[in-house]
CSV table of C-alpha atoms and ligand atoms in Angstrom, one decimal:
chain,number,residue,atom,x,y,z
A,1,UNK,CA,-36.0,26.1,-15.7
A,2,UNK,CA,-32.4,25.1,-15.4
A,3,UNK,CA,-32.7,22.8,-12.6
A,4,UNK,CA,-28.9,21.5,-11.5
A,5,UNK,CA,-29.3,17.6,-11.1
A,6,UNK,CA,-25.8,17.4,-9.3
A,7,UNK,CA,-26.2,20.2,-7.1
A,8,UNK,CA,-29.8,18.6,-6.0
A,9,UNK,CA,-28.3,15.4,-5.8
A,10,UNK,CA,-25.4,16.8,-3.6
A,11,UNK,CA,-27.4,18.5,-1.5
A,12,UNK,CA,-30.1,15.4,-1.1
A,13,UNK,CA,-27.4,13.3,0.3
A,14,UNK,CA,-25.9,15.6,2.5
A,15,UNK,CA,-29.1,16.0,4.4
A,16,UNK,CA,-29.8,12.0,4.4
A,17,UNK,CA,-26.1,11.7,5.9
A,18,UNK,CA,-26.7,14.2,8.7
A,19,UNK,CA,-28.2,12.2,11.4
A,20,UNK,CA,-31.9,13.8,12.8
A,21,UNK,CA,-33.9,11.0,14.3
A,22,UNK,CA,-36.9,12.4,16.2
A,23,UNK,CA,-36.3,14.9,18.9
A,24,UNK,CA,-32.5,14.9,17.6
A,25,UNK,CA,-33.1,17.2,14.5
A,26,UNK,CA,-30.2,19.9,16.0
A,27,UNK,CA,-27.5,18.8,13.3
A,28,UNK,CA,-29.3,19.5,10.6
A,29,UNK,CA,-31.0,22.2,12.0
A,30,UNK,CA,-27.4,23.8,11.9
A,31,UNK,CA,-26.8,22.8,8.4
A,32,UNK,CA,-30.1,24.2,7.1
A,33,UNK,CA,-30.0,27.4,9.2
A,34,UNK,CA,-26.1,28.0,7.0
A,35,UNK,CA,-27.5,27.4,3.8
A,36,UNK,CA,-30.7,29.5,4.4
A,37,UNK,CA,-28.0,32.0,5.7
A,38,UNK,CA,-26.2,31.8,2.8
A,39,UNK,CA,-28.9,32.3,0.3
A,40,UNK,CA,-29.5,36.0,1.9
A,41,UNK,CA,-33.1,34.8,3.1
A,42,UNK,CA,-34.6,37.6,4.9
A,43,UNK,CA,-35.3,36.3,8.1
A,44,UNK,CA,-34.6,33.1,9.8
A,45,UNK,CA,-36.2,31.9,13.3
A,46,UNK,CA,-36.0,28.9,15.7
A,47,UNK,CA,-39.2,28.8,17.9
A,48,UNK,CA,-39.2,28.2,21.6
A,49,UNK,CA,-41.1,24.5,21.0
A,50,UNK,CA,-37.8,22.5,22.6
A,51,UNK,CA,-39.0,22.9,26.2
A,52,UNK,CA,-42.6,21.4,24.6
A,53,UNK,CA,-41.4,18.1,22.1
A,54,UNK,CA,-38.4,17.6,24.3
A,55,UNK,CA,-36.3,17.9,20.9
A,56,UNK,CA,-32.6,19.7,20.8
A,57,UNK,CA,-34.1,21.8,18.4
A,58,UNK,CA,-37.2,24.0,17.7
A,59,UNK,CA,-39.3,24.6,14.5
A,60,UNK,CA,-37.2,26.5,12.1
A,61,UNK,CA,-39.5,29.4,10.0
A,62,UNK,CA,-37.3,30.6,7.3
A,63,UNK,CA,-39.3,34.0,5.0
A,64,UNK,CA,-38.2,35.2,1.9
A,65,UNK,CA,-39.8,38.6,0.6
A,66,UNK,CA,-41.5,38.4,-2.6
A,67,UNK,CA,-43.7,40.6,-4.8
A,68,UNK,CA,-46.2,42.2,-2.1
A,69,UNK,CA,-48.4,42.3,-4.8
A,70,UNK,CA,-48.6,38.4,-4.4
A,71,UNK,CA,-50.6,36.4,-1.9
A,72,UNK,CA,-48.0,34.7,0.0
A,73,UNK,CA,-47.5,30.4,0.6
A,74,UNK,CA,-45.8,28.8,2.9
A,75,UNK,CA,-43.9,25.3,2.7
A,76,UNK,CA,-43.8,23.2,5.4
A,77,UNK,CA,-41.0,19.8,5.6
A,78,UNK,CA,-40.4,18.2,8.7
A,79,UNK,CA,-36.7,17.4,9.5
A,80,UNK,CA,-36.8,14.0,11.5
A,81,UNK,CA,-36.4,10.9,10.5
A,82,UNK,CA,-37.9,7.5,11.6
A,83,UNK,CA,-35.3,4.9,13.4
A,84,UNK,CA,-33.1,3.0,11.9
A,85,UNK,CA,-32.0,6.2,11.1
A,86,UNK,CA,-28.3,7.0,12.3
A,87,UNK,CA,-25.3,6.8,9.8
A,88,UNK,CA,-27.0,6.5,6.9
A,89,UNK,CA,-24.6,5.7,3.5
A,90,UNK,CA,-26.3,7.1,0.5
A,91,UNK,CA,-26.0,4.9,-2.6
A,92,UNK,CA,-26.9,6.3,-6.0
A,93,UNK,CA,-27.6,4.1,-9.1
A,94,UNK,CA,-29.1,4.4,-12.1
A,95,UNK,CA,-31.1,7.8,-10.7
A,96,UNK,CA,-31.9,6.1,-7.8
A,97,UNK,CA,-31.2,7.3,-4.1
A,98,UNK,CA,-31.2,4.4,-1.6
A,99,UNK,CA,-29.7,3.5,1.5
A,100,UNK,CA,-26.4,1.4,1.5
A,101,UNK,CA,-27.4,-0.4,4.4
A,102,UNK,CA,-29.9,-1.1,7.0
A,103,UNK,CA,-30.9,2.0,7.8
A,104,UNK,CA,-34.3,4.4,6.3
A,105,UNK,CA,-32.5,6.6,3.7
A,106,UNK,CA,-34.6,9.6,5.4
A,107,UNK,CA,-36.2,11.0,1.7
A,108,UNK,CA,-39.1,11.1,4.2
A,109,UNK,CA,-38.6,14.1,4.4
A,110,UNK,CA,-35.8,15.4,2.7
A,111,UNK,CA,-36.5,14.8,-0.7
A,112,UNK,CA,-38.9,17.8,0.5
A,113,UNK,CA,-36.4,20.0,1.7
A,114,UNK,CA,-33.8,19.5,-0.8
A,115,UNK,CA,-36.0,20.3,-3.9
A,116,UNK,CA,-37.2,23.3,-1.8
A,117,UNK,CA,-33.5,24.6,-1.4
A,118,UNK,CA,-33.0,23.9,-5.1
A,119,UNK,CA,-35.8,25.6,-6.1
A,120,UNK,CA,-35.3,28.9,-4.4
A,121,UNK,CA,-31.2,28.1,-6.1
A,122,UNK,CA,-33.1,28.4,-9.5
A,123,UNK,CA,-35.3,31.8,-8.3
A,124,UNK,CA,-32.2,33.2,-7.4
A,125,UNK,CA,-29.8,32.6,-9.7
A,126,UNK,CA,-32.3,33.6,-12.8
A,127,UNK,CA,-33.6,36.7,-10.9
A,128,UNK,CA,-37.4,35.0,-11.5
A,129,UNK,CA,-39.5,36.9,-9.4
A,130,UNK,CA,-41.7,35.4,-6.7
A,131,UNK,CA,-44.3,36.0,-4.3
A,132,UNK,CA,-43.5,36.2,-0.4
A,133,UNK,CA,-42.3,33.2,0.8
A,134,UNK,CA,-41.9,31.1,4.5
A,135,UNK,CA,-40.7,28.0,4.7
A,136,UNK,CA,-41.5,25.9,8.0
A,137,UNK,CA,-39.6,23.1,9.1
A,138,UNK,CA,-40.3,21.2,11.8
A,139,UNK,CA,-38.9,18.8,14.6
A,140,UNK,CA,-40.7,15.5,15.7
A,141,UNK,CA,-43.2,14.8,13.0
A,142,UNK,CA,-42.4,11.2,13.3
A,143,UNK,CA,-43.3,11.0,16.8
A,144,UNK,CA,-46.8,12.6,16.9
A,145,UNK,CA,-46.3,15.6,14.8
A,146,UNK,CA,-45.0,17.4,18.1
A,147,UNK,CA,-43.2,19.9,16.6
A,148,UNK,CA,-46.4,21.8,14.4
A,149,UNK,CA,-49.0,21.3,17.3
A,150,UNK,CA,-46.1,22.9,19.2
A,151,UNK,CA,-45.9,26.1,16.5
A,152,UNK,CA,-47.6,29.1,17.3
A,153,UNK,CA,-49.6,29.7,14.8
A,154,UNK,CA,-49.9,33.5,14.5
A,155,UNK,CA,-45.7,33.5,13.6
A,156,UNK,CA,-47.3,32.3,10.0
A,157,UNK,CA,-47.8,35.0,7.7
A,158,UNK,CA,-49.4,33.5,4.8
A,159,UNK,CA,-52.5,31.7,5.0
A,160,UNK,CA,-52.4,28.6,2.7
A,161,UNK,CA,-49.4,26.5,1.9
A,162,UNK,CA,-47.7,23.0,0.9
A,163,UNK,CA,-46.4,20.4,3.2
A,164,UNK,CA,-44.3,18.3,0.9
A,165,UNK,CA,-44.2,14.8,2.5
A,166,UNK,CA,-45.8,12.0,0.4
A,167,UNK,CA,-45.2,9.1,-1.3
A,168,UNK,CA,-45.7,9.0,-5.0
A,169,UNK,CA,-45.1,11.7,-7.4
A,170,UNK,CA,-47.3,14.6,-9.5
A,171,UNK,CA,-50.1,13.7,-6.8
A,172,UNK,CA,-51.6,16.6,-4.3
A,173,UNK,CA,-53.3,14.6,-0.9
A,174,UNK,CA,-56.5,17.0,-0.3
A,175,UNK,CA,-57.9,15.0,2.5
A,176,UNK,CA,-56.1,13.1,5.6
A,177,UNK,CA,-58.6,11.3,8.7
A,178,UNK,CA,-58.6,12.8,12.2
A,179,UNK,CA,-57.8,10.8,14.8
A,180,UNK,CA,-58.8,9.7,18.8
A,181,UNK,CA,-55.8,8.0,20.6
A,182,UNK,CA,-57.5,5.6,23.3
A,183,UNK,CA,-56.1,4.9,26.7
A,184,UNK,CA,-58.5,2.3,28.2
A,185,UNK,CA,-58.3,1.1,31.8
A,186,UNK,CA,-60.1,-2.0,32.7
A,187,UNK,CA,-59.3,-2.9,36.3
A,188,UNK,CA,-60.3,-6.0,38.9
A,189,UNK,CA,-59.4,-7.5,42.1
A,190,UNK,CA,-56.4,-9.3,42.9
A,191,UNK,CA,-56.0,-12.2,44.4
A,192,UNK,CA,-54.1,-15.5,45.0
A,193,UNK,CA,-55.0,-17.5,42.0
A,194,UNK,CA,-54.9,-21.1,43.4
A,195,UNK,CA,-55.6,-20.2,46.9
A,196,UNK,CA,-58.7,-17.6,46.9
A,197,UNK,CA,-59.4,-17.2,43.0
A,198,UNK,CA,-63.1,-16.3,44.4
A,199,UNK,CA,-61.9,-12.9,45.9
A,200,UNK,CA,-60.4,-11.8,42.4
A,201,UNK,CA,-61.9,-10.2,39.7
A,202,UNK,CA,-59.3,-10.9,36.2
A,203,UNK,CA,-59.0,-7.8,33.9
A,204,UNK,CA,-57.6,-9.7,31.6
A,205,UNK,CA,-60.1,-11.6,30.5
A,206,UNK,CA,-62.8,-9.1,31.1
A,207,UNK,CA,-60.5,-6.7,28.9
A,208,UNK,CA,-60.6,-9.7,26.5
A,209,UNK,CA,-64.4,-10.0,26.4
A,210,UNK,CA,-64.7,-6.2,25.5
A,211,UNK,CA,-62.1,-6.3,22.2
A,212,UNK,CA,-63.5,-9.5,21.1
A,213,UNK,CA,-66.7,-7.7,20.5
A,214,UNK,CA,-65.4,-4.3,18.5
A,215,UNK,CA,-64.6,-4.8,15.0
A,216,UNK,CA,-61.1,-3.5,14.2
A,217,UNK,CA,-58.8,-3.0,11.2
A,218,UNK,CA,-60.9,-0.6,8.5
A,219,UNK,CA,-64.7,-0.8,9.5
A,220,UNK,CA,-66.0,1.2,6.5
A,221,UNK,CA,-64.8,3.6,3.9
A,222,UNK,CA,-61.8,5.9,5.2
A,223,UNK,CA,-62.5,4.4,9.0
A,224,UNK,CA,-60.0,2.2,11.0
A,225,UNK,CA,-59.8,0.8,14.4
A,226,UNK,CA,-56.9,-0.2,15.8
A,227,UNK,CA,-55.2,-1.8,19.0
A,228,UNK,CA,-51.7,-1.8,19.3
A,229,UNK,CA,-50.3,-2.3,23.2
A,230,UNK,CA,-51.8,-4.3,25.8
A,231,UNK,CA,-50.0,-4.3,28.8
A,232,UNK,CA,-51.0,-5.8,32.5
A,233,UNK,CA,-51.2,-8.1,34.9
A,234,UNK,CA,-48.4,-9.2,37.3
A,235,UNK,CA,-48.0,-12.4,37.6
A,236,UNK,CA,-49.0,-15.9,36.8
A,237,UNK,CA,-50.5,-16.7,40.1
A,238,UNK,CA,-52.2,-13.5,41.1
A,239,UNK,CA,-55.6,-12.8,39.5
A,240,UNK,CA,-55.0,-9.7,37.0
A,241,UNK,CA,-56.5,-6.3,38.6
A,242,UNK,CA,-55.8,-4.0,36.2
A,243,UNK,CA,-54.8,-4.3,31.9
A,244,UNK,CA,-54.4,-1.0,29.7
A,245,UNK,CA,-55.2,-1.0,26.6
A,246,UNK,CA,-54.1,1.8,23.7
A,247,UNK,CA,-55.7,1.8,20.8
A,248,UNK,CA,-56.7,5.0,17.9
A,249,UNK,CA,-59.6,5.8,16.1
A,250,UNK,CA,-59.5,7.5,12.5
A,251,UNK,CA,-62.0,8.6,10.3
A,252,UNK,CA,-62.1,11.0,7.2
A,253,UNK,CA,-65.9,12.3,8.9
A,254,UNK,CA,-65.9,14.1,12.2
A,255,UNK,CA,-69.1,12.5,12.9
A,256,UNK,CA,-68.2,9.1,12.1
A,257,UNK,CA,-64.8,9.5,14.4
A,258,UNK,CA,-67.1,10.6,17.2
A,259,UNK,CA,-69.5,7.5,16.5
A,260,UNK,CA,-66.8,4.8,16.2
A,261,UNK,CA,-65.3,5.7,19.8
A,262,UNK,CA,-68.2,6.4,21.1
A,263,UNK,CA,-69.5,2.5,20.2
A,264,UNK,CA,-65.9,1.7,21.9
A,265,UNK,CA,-66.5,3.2,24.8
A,266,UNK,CA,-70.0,1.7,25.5
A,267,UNK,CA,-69.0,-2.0,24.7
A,268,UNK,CA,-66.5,-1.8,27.4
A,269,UNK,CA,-69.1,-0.4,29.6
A,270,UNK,CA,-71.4,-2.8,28.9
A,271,UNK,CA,-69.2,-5.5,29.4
A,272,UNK,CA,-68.0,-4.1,33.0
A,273,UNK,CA,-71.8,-3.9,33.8
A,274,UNK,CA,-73.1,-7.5,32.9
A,275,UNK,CA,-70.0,-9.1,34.8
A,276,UNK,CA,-71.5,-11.4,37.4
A,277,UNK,CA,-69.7,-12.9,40.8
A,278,UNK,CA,-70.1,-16.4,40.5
A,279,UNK,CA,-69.1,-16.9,44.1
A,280,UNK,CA,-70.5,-14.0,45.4
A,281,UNK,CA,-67.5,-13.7,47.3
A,282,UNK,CA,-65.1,-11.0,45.1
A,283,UNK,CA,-64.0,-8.3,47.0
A,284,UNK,CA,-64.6,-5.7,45.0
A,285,UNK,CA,-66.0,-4.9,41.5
A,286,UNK,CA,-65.0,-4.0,38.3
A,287,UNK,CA,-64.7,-0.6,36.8
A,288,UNK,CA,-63.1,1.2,34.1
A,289,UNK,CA,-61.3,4.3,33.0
A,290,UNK,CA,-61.6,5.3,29.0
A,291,UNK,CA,-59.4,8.2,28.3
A,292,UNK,CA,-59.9,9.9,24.3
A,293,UNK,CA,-56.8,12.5,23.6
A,294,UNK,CA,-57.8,14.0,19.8
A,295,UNK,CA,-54.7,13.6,18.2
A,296,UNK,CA,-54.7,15.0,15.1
A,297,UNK,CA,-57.7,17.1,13.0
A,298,UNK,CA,-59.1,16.2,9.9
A,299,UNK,CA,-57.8,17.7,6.6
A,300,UNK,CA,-60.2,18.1,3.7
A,301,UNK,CA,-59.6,20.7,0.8
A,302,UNK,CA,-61.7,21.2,-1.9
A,303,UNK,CA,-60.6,21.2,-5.7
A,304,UNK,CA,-61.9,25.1,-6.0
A,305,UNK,CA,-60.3,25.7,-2.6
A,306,UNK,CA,-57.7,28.4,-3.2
A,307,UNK,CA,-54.7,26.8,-2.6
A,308,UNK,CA,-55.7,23.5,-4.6
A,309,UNK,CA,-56.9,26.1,-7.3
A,310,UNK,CA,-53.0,27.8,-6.6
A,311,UNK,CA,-51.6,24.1,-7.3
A,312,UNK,CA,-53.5,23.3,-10.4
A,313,UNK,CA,-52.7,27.0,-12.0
A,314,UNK,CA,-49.0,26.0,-11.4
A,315,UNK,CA,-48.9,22.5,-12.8
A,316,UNK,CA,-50.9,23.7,-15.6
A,317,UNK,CA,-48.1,25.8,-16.8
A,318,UNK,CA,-45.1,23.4,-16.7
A,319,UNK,CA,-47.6,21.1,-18.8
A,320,UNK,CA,-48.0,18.9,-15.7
A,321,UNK,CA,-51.0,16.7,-14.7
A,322,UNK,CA,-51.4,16.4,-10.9
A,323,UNK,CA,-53.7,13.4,-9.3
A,324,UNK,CA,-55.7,15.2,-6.0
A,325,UNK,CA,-55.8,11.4,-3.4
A,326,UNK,CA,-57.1,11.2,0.2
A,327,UNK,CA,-54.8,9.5,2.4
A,328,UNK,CA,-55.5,7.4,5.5
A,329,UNK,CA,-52.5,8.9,7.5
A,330,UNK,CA,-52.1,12.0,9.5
A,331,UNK,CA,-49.5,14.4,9.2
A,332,UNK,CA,-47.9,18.2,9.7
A,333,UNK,CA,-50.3,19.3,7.0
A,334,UNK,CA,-53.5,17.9,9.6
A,335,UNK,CA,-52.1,20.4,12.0
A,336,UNK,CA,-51.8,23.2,9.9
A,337,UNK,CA,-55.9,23.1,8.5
A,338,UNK,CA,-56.6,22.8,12.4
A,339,UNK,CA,-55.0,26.1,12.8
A,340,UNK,CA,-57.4,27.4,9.9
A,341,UNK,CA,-54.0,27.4,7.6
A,342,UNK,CA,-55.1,25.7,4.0
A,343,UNK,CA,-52.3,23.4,3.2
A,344,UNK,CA,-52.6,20.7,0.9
A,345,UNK,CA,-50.0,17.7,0.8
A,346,UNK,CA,-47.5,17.6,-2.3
A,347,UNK,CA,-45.9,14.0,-3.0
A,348,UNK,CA,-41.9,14.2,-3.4
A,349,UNK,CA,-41.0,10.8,-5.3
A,350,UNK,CA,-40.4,9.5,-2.3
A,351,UNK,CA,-41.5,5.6,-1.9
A,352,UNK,CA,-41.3,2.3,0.4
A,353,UNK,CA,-40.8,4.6,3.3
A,354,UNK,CA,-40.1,3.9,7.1
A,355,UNK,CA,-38.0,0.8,5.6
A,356,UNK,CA,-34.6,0.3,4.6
A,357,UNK,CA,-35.9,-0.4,1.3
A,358,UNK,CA,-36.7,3.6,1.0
A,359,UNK,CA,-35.6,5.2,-2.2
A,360,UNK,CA,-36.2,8.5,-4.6
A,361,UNK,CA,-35.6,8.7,-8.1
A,362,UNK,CA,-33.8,12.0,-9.3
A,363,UNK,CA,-36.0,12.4,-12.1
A,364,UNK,CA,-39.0,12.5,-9.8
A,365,UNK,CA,-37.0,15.3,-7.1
A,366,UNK,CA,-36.8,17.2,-10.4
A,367,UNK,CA,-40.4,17.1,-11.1
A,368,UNK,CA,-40.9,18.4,-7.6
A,369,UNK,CA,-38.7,21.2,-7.7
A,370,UNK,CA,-39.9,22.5,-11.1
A,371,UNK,CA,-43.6,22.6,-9.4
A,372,UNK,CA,-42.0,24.6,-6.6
A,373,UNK,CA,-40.5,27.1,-8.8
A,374,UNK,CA,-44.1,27.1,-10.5
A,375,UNK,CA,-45.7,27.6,-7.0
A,376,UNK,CA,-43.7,30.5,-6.5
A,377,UNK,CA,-43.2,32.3,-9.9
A,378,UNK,CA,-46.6,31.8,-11.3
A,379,UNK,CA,-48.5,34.9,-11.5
A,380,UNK,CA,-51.2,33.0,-10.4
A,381,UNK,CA,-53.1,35.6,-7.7
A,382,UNK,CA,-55.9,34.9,-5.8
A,383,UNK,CA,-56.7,38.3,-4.9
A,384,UNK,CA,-56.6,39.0,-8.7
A,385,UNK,CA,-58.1,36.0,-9.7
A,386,UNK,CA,-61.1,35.1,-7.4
B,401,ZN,ZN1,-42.9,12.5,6.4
């Protein structure tokens, strides 16, 4: 395999230097729709999932036929980048990409997409033959994975694939948490706070009562709590009616996630129900609104699952070893198992990311692309081989 380190390199930074923060992915949308155009890929789609992520751009499903003989795969990179994002100066040294400045260098993800491109360079220019091919790439991963729970699923042809977005190199994530995002609503009375306090009922400190008694941070293997915005009140001298509180669940067990906010939802409840009126002169009394919005499935592949069987088979014959990982966050690939589309999670080199201290080594984007080129020359069949 004759991979070109230059021409990977080259096209690397030019996708790091054109801008695509969330919801801004049109640029390189463009730049990615030429070169796919260029290559002679055999047919080339942006979906309708604008109006829906609020993005200038839609999901971009790029298909190259293959042997029909083959099972198909399908790739999947997302095209945003996390803020500080905009203008971003490549710097190369000693095989290292980085960013010049203080921005994210954005190999999150397109240390993905340019190994892909390379790849399907190599197929081409050494005629290797292949099986059928789609590549998706999608808008607003960084922002809640907008852009995949946007797809419509039945425009995928094949039914497993690789998401390639990870840190860490020759490793394969087979298992990602769901996750609950919790909205929760604790409201009381207001009332002047130094001249009828006995009227009021605080949510505040009512709110407060409630999160001092739930265990955050990771409460058990592949489990995690968390609370990150607490916002209410409206002034110092008015009794606080109402706080909101957002917070997520995640868990690698369905049962468990269930459980966890579940035990949430009842210590607020409890809470609300033993508050007493001291006065018993509050005009009002306390109550509480606890919103769950699933945000993401769980992902968990087996080793003999075909496509993690399909990954192995490939490694195997460029003499690589692969590490299979859980990983505690949730991504496109959660999605895609949702839809009942196998995809397992291949790292690209990529490391420190969603920090200007973000860098890829070349040697490690090689190692990628030659496990692409595996993934999609190997005569590894599962319709032959089950
Ligand atoms: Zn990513």
């Amino acid at each position: 395999m004759d991979i070109n380190l230059k021409r990977l390199g080259t096209t690397f930074t030019t996708l790091c230097e054109t801008d695509s923060p969330s919801r801004r992915e049109r640029k390189v949308g463009l730049l990615l729709k030429e070169i796919f155009t260029e290559f002679g890929c055999d047919d080339l789609q942006e979906d309708e999932s604008a109006t829906v992520t609020g993005s200038d751009c839609g999901n971009i499903l790029v298909r190259f036929q293959g042997d029909p003989e083959l099972e198909p795969i399908f790739f999947n990179c997302h095209m945003d980048t996390v803020e500080p994002g905009t203008g971003v100066k490549v710097v190369f040294k000693d095989n290292i990409f980085s960013s010049g400045g203080d921005t994210v260098l954005g190999s999150d993800d397109k240390s993905g997409i340019a190994c892909f491109i390379e790849a399907i360079r190599v197929i081409k220019e050494q005629n290797l033959s292949g099986c059928p091919l789609e590549l998706i790439l999608t808008t607003c991963e960084e922002i809640g994975l907008l852009g995949a729970k946007a797809i419509n699923p039945d425009d995928i042809i094949a039914k497993t694939g690789y998401a390639l977005d990870s840190t860490g190199i020759n490793r394969v994530v087979i298992g990602a948490p769901a996750s609950n995002r919790l909205k929760i609503t604790v409201r009381g009375v207001a009332a002047h706070a130094g001249l009828h306090p006995e009227w009021g009922i605080n949510a505040i400190t009512l709110a407060a009562k409630a999160l001092a008694k739930i265990q955050v941070g990771r409460v058990g293997s592949g489990d995690s709590v968390n609370f990150g915005t607490i916002s209410g009140g409206t002034a110092s001298n008015i009794v606080a009616d109402e706080v909101t509180i957002l917070g997520e669940v995640r868990s690698h067990s369905n049962d468990k996630l269930e459980q966890l906010t579940a035990n949430i939802e009842k210590t607020f409840r409890q809470t609300i129900a033993e508050w007493r009126d001291p006065s018993g002169e509050a005009k009002g009394i306390p109550r509480l609104n606890f919103e769950v919005m699933p945000d993401f499935p769980i992902m968990d592949l087996k080793t003999d699952d075909p496509v993690i069987k399909r990954v192995a088979a490939a490694a195997k014959s460029i003499d690589m070893t692969l590490d299979y990982v859980a990983a505690g966050g949730g991504s496109d690939a959660n999605i895609f198992n949702g839809y009942g589309l196998q995809t397992a999670i291949i790292a690209t080199g990529m490391t420190h990311v969603h920090s200007s201290d973000e860098s890829v080594c070349l040697k490690d984007m090689v190692s990628l692309t030659k496990l692409i080129i595996a993934l999609i020359t190997s005569p590894y069949n599962p319709k032959r081989n089950q």
